[in-house]
Structure formats: C-alpha cells, structure tokens
mmCIF file of C-alpha atoms in Angstrom:
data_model
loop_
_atom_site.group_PDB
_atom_site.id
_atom_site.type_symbol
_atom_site.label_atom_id
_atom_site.label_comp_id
_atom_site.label_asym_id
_atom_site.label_seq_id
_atom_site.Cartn_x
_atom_site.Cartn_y
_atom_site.Cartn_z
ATOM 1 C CA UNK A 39 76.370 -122.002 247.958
ATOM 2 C CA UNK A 40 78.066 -119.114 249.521
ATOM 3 C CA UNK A 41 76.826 -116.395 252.013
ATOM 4 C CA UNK A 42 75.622 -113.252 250.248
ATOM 5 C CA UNK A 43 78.228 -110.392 252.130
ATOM 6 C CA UNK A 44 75.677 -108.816 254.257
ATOM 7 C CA UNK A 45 74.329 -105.353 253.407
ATOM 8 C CA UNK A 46 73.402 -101.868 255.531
ATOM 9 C CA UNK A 47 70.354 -102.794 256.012
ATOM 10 C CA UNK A 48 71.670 -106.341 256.968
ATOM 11 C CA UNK A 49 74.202 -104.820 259.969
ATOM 12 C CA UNK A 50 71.546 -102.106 260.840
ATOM 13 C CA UNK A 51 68.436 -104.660 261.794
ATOM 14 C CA UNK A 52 71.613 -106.891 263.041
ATOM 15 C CA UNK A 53 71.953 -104.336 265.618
ATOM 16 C CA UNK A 54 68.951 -103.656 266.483
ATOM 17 C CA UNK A 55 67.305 -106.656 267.309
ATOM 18 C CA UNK A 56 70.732 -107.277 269.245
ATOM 19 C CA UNK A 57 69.976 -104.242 271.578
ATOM 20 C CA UNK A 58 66.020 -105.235 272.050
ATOM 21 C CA UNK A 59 66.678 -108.869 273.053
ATOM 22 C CA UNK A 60 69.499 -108.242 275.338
ATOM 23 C CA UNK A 61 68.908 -109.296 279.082
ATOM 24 C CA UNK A 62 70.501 -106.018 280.102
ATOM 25 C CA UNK A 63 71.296 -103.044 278.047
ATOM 26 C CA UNK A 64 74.704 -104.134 276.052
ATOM 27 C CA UNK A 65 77.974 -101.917 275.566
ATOM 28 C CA UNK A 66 79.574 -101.523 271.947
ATOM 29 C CA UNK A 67 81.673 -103.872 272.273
ATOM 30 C CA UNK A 68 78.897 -106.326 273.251
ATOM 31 C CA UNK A 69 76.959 -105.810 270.066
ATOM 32 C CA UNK A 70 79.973 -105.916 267.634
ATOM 33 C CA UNK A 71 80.594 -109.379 268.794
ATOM 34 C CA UNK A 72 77.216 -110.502 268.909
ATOM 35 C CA UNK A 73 76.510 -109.210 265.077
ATOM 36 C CA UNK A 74 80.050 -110.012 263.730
ATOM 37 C CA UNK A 75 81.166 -106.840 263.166
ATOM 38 C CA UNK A 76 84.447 -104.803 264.096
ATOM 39 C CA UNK A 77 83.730 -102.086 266.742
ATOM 40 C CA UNK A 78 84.412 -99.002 264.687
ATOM 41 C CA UNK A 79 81.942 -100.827 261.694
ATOM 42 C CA UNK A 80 79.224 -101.151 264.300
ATOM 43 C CA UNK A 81 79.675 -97.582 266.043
ATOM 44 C CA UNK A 82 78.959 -96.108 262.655
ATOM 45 C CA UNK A 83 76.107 -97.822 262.224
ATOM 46 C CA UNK A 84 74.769 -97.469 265.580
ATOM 47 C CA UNK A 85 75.223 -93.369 265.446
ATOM 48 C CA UNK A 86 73.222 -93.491 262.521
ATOM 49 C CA UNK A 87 70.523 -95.783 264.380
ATOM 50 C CA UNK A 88 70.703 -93.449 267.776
ATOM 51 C CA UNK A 89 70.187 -90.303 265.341
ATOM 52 C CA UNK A 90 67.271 -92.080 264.016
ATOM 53 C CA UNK A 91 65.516 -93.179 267.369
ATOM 54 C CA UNK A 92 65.964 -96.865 266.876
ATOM 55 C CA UNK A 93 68.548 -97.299 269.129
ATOM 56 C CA UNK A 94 68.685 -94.701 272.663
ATOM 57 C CA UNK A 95 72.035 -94.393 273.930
ATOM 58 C CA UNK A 96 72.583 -94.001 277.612
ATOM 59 C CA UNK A 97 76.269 -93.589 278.842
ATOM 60 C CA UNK A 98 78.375 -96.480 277.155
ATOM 61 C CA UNK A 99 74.949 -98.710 276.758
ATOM 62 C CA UNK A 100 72.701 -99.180 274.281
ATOM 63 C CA UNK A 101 68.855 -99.317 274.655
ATOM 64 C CA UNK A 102 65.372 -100.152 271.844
ATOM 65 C CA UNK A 103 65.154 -95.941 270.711
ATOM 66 C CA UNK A 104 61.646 -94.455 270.150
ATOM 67 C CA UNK A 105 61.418 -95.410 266.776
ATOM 68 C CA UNK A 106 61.159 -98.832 267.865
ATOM 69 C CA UNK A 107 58.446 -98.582 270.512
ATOM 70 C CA UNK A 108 56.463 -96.405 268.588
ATOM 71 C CA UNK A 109 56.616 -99.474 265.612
ATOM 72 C CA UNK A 110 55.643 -102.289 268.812
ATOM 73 C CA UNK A 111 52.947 -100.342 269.004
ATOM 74 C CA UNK A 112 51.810 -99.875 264.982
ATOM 75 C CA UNK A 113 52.425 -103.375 264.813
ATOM 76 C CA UNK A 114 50.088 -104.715 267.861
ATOM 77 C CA UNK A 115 47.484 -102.369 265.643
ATOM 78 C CA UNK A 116 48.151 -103.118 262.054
ATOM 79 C CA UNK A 117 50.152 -106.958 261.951
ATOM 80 C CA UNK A 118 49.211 -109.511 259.968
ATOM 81 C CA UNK A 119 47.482 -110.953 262.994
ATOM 82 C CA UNK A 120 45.255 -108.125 263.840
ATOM 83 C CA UNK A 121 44.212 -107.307 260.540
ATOM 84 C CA UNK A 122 43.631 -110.946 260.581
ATOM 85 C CA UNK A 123 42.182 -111.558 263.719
ATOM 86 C CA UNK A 124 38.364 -110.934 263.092
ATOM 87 C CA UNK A 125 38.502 -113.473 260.134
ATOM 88 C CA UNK A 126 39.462 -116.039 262.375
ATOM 89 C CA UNK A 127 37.265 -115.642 264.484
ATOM 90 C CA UNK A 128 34.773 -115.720 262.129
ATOM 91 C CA UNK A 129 35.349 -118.918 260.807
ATOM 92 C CA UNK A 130 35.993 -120.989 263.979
ATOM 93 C CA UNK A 131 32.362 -119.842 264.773
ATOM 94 C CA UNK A 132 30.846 -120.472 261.288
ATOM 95 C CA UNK A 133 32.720 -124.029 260.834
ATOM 96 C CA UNK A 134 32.658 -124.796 264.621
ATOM 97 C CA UNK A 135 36.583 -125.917 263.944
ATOM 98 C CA UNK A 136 40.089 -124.686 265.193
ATOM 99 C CA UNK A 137 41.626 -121.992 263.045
ATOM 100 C CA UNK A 138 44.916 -121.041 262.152
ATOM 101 C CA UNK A 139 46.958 -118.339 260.894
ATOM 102 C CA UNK A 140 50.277 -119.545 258.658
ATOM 103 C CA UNK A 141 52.985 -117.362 257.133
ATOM 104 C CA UNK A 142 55.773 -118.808 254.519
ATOM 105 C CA UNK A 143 59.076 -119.075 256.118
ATOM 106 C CA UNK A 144 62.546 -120.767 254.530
ATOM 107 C CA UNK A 145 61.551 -124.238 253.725
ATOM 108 C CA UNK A 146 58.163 -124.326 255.392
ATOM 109 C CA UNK A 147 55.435 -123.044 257.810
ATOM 110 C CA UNK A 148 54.645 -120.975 260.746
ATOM 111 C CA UNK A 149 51.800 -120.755 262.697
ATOM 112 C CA UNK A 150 51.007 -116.841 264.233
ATOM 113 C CA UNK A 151 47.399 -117.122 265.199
ATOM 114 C CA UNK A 152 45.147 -119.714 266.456
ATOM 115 C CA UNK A 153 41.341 -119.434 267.423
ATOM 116 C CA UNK A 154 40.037 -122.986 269.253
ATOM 117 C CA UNK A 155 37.179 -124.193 270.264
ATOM 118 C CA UNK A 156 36.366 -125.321 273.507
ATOM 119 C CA UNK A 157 35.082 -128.861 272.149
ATOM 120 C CA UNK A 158 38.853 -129.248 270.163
ATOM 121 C CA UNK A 159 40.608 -128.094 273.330
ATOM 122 C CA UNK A 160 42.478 -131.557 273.115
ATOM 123 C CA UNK A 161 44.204 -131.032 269.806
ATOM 124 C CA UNK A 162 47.597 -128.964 270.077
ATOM 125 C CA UNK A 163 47.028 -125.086 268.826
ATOM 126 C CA UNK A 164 50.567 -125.584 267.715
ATOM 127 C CA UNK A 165 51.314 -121.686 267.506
ATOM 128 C CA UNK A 166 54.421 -120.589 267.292
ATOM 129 C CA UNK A 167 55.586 -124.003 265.856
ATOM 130 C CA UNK A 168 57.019 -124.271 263.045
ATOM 131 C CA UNK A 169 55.795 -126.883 260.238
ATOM 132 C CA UNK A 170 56.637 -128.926 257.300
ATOM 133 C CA UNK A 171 55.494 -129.262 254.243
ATOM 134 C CA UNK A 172 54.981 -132.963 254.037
ATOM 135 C CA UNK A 173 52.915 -133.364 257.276
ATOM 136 C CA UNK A 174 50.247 -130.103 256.934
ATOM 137 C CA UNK A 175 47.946 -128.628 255.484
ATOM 138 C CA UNK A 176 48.526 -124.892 255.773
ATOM 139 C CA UNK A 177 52.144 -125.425 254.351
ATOM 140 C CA UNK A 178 51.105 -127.418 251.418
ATOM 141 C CA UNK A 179 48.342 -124.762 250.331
ATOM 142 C CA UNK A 180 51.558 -122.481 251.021
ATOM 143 C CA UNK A 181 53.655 -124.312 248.303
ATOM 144 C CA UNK A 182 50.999 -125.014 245.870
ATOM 145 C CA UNK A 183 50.865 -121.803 245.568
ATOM 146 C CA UNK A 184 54.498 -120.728 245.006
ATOM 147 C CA UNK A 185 55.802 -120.699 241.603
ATOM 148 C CA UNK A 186 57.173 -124.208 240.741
ATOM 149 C CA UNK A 187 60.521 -122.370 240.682
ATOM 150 C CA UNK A 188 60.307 -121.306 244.426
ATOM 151 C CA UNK A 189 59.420 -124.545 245.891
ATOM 152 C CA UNK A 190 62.449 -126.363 246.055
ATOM 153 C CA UNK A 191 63.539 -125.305 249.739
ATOM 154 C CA UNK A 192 60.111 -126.886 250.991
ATOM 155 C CA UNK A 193 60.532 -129.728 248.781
ATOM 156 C CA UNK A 194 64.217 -130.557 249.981
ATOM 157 C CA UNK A 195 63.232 -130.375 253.645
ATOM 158 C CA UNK A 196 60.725 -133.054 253.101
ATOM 159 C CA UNK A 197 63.132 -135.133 251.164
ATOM 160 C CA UNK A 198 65.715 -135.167 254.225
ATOM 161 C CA UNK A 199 63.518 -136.027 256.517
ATOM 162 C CA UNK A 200 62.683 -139.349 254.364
ATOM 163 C CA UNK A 201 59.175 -138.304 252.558
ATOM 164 C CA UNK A 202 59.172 -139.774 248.702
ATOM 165 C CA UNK A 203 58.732 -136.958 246.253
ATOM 166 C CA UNK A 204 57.586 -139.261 243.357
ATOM 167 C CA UNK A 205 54.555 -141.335 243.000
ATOM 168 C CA UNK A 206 51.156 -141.880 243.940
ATOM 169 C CA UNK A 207 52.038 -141.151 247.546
ATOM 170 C CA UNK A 208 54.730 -138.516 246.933
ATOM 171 C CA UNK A 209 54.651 -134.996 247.996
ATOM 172 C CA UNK A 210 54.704 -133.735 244.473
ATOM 173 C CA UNK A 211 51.125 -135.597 244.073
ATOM 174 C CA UNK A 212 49.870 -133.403 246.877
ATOM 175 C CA UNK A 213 51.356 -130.308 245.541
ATOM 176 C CA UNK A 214 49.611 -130.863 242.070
ATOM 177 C CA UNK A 215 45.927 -131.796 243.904
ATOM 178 C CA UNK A 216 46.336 -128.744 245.750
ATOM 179 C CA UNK A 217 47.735 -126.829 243.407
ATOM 180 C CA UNK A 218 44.635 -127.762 241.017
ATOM 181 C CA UNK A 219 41.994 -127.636 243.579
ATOM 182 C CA UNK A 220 42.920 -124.602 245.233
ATOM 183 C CA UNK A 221 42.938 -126.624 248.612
ATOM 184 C CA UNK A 222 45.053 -128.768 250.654
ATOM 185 C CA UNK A 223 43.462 -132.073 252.534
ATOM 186 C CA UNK A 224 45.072 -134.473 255.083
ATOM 187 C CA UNK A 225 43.878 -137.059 256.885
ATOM 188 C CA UNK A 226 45.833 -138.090 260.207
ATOM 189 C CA UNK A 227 49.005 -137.055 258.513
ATOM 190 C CA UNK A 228 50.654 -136.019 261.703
ATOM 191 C CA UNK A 229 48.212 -137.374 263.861
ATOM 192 C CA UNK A 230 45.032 -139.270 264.143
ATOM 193 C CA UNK A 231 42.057 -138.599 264.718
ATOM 194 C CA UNK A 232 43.121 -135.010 263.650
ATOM 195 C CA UNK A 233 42.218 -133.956 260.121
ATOM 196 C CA UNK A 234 42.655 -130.545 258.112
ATOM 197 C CA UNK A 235 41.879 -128.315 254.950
ATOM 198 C CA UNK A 236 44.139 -125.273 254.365
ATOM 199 C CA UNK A 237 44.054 -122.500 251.411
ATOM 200 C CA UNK A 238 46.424 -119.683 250.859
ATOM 201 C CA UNK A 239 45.640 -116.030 250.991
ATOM 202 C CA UNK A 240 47.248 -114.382 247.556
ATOM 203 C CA UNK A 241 47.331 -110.505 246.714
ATOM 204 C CA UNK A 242 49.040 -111.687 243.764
ATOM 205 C CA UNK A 243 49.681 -114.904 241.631
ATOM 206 C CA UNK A 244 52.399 -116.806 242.634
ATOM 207 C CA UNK A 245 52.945 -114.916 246.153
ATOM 208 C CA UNK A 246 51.307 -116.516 249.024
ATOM 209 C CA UNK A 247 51.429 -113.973 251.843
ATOM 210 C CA UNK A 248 49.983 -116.266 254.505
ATOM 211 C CA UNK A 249 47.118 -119.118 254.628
ATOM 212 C CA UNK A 250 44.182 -119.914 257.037
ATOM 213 C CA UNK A 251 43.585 -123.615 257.692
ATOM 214 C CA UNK A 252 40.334 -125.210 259.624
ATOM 215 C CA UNK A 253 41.359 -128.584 261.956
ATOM 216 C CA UNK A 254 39.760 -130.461 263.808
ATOM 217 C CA UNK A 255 38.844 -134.208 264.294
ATOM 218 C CA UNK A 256 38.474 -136.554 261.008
ATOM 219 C CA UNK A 257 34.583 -136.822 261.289
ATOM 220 C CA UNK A 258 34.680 -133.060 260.711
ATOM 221 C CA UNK A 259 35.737 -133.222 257.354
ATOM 222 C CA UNK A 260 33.330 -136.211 255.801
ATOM 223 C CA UNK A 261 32.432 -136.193 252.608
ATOM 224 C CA UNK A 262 29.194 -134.567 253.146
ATOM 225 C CA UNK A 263 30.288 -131.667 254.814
ATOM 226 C CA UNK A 264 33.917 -131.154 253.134
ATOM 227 C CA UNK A 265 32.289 -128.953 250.162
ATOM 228 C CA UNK A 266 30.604 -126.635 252.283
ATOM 229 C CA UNK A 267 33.822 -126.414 255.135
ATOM 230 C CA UNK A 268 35.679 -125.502 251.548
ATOM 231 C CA UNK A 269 33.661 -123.062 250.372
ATOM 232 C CA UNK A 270 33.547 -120.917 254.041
ATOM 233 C CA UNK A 271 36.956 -121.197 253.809
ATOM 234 C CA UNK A 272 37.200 -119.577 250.442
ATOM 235 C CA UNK A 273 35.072 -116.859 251.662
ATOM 236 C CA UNK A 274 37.057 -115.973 254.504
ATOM 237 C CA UNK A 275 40.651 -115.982 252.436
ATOM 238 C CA UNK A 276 39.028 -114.086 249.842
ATOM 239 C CA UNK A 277 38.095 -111.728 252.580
ATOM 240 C CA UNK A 278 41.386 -111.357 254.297
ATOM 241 C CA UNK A 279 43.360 -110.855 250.451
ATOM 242 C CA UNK A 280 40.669 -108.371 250.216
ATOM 243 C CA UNK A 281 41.689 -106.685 253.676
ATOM 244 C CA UNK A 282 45.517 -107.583 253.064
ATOM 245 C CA UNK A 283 45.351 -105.473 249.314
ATOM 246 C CA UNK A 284 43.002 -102.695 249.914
ATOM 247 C CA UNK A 285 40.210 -104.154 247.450
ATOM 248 C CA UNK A 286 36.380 -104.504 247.048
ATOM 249 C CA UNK A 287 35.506 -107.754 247.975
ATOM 250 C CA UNK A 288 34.546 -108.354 244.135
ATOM 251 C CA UNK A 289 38.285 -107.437 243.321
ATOM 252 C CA UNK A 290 39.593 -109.847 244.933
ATOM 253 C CA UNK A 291 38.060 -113.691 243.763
ATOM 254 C CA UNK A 292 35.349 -114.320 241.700
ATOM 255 C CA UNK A 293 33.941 -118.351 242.424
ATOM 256 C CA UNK A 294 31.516 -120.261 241.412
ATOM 257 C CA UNK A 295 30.063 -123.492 242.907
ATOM 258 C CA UNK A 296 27.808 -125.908 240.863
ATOM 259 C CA UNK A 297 26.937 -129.269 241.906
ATOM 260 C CA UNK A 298 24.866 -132.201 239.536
ATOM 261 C CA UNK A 299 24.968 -135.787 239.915
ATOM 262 C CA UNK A 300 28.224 -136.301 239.166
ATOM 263 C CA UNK A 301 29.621 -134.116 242.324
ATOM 264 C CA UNK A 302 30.629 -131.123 243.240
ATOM 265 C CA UNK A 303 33.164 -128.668 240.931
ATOM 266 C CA UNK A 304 34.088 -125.653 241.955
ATOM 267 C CA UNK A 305 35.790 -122.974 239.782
ATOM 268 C CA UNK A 306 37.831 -119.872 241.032
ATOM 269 C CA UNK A 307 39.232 -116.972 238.930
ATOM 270 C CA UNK A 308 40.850 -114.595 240.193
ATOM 271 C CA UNK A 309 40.626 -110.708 238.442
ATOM 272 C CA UNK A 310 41.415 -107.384 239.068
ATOM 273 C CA UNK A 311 43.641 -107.552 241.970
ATOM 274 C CA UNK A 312 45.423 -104.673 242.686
ATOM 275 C CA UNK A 313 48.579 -104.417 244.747
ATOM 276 C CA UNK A 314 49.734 -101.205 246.728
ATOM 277 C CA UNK A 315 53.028 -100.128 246.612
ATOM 278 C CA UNK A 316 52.776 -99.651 250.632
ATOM 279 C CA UNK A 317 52.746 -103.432 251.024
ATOM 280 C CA UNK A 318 56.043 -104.929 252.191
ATOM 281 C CA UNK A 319 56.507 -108.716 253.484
ATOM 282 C CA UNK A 320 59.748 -109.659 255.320
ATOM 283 C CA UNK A 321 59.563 -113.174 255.679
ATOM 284 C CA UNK A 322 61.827 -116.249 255.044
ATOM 285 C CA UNK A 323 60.111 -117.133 251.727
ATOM 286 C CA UNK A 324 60.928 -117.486 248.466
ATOM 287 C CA UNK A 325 58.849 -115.758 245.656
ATOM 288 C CA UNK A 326 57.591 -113.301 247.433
ATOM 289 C CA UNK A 327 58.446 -109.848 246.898
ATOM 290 C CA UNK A 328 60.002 -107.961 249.912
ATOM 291 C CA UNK A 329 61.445 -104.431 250.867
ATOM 292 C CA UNK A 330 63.317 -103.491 253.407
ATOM 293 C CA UNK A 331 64.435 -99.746 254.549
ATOM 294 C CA UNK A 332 66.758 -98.563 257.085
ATOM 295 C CA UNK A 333 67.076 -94.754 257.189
ATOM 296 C CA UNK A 334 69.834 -93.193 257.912
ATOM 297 C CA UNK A 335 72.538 -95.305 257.057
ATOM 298 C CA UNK A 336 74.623 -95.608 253.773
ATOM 299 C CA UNK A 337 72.825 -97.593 251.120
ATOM 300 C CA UNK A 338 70.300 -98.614 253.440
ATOM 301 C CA UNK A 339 67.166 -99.230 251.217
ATOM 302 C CA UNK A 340 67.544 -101.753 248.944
ATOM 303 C CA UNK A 341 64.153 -103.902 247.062
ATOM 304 C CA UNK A 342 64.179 -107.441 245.287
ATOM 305 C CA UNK A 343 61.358 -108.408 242.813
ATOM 306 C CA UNK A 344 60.980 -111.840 241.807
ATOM 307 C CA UNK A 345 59.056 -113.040 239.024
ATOM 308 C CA UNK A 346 57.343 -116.006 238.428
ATOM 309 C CA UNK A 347 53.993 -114.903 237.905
ATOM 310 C CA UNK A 348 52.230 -118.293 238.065
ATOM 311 C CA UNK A 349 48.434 -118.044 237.141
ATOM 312 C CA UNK A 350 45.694 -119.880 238.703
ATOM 313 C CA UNK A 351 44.679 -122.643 237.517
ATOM 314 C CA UNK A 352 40.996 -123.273 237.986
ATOM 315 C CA UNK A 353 39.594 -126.334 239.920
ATOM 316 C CA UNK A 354 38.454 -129.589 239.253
ATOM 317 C CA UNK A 355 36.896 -132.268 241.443
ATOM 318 C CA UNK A 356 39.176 -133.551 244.389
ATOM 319 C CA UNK A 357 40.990 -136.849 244.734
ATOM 320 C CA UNK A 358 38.818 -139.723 246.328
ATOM 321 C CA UNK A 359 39.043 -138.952 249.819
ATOM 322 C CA UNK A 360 41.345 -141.077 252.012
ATOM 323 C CA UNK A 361 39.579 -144.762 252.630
ATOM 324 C CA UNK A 362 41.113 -144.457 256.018
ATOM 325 C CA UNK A 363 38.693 -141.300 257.455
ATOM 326 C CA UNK A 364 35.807 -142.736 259.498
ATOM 327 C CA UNK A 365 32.664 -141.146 258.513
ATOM 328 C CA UNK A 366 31.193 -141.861 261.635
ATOM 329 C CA UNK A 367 31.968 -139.971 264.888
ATOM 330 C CA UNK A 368 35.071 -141.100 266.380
ATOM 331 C CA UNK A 369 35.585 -140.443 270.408
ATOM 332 C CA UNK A 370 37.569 -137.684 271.536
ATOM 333 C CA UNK A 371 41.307 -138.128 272.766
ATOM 334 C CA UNK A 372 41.741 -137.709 276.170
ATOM 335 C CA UNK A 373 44.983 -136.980 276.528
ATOM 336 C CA UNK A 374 46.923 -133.684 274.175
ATOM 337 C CA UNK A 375 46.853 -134.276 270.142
ATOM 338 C CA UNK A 376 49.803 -132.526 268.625
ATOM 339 C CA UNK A 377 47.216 -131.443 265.659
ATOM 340 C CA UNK A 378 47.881 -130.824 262.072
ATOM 341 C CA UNK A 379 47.917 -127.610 260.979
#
C-alpha cells in the first residue's frame, strides 16, 4: 500500500520534534535532511514555526520555541498519565496488585504508567515497552474493543510472529471472550507465575483511548477472588472515562453484579456518554478519532473521523478458567519476571 504524501501538519511536527531531539541545536540544512525535505520547503515551514514560538531561531540554528515549553509544561499537568495517575494508585492499594497504564498504538500496546507494589517488585513494570496483542492483557482488552474493522493491524502482528488466529486456542477466541465479557484474562501467557486482567477505558463505543490492567502472580487471580479484582477494576475505568470525558460518574457506566448458584454474571451498559469537542488523541491507532493543528502554516489543520460505532455488548459468564493456574500460593521468583501486562 503506498505512503500517503505527507501533509503541513505532517512537515511542521516533522520539524519540530527534529529541533527538540537534536544533541545540539541543528542548522537548516540539518533539519531538511533529517525530515526529507528540500531546504527552501523546510525554511518556509520553519518561518512559520519561529513566528509561532515553536521553533526559536538563534543565528543560523534552530532551538524548541516557547510554544513548546510552555506545552512540556501543560502536558506534565494535564497528560493522560496525570489525569490518570490517582486512579492507579488507587487500585494498586485496593487490589494490593501492580497497575498499569496502556495506550493503543499501530498494531498493539504501550505501557505509560506503572504503580508496583513492593511485594511484586520481582515482576518487570515493563513501562515504556511496547506489547502484543497475543501475549497481554491490556492489548487484548485494547482490541476487543476496537471495531472488528480496526483490528486487523493487531491481528496481523500476531499472525507473523506464529500465533494461530483460528480455533479453540486462537487469538480470535480471546478477542470474542473479551470482547463479550468486557475483560481480558491470561494466565502465564508471557510468563509464569505472572497472571493478569485488563479492561479498556472508552469515552465512546468502539474507541478505546487507553486501558488499566492489574498483574501480579497467578494465585492473585483464583477463582474466588477474580470477580471481586473485576469488579474494582470496572470501578476505576469507569472512573478514569468519567475523568477522561468530563462526566458524572453515573454518565459514564451503569453495572450491575448478581451472583446465585450458578455463578457470577455481570452486566454493563453503557448510557449517556458525552464527548467534548476539546478532546483530541494522537496516537498510532486505528478507530480512534484524532485531530491535529499546526497554526500558522498553509493548510495546517486537518481532522479524520472514523466510524464504526460498535456497541457494547453486555456480559456473560467467563470461560472456565485455565486448568493450569494453581489455586494455591505459589513461591515468589527470585530472580526478574518480565510480567504480562
């Protein structure tokens, strides 16, 4: 499939985030090479930037303008991790578990923010790693919560790297159990003893902006404790869509939990949930929508909309847990677990 040509907005953040990671302040002729463009392309651009404040101009070099230091410092205040930061928390000292922060990228996961336990210090944080689909948690609630349409980047990956996408076993099983549950399981996946249970965070059907998953060692997640560890996660994604959209918590997710002698079935709906036109996303994703605006230059604002609206389904009992999970206490590695996330 060929290259989209890139746009304004495309050469503009090109040349930006050329001047802030260079090692020493570049020269035009520098950044034109590094982006791909032709010097006089880039000089346009860049007066445009400099007039702005992204980009400070000092002699024949180029340094980060105000603009972008005064948007470091928005961002340490209002990212996705600080608004999400108190929710993780939260959790890791409800559940007593390792937390994590996802976000959607091309064709699978990444982890932003981790909150550990002392007692789980063994088991990799794994933040800032990148993760696929077929091996975690967190990016399988991800997917099963994409419109079927969107998924085929993540499903690909796992296919090249030798997962089966068909049968019992396959990946599209686990997409359906999460996708009908609302949750994603696994069991030693990527490692053992390591175990986790991931759910997506949704403003909106079909648009996954991040998810928070709870890990920790298999024992954790036995069958008598699994319901409750599912419904404090619930809670806290609820609350963080809530924060995320600008909602009343009774906006965002209405569940219910009922349990009889058969087991446990939970239900979710989810009503009344508003979006703000303020919220943008720029992230690798499909499905998601995403805007992206560089003043100042030609044709610099442009917006994509996908649709795809996929509604939620509500839940029905869980898959028979794996036969493999001890439900007895197993004993702690000693040595660093690369954990799942």
């Amino acid at each position: 499939m060929p290259e989209a040509p890139r746009s304004a907005v495309d050469k503009a953040l090109d040349l930006v985030e050329a001047v802030a990671r260079a090692s020493q302040p570049p020269r035009l002729t520098d950044l034109a090479e590094e982006v791909g463009l032709h010097r006089a392309t880039a000089y346009r651009v860049l007066v445009d930037l400099v007039r702005r404040g992204w980009v400070l101009r000092a002699g024949d070099r180029y340094l980060p303008g105000t603009a972008v230091l005064q948007l470091s410092s928005s961002a340490a205040r209002n990212s996705l991790g600080a608004l999400a930061g108190s929710v993780l928390a939260a959790l890791s000292e409800r559940t007593g578990l390792m937390v994590n922060l996802q976000v959607p990228e091309v064709d699978r996961s990444r982890v932003i923010d981790v909150v550990r336990p002392d007692r789980l210090a063994m088991i990799s944080s794994l933040n800032g790693r990148a993760l696929p689909v077929h091996r975690f948690a967190g990016p399988l609630a991800l997917v099963a919560a994409l419109a079927p349409a969107e998924r085929g980047p993540y499903l690909r990956a796992a296919e090249e790297s030798g997962h089966p996408l068909d049968g019992p076993e396959g990946l599209l099983a686990d997409i359906e159990e999460a996708e009908r549950t609302g949750f994603a399981v696994e069991y030693g996946r990527n490692e053992q003893p390591v175990a986790s249970v991931a759910r997506a965070v949704l403003t909106r059907p079909g648009a996954p902006v991040c998810a928070l998953t709870l890990v920790g060692l298999g024992p954790d997640f036995d069958e008598a404790r699994l319901p409750g560890l599912r419904e404090l996660l619930r809670e806290a994604t609820d609350e963080l869509a809530r924060i995320l959209s600008g909602t009343e918590a009774s906006e965002v997710t209405g569940s219910t939990e009922t349990t009889g002698a058969a087991g446990t079935t939970e239900t979710t709906g989810t009503t009344g949930t508003t979006e703000t036109a303020e919220t943008a996303r720029v992230t690798g994703a499909a499905g998601t929508t995403e805007a992206a605006e560089a003043a100042g230059v030609t044709g610099a604002a442009e917006t994509a909309e996908t649709a795809g609206q996929a509604s939620p389904q509500p839940e029905s009992p869980s898959r028979p847990l794996s036969t493999s999970l001890s439900l007895s206490p197993s004993p702690s590695p000693s040595t660093p677990t690369e954990g799942p996330a």
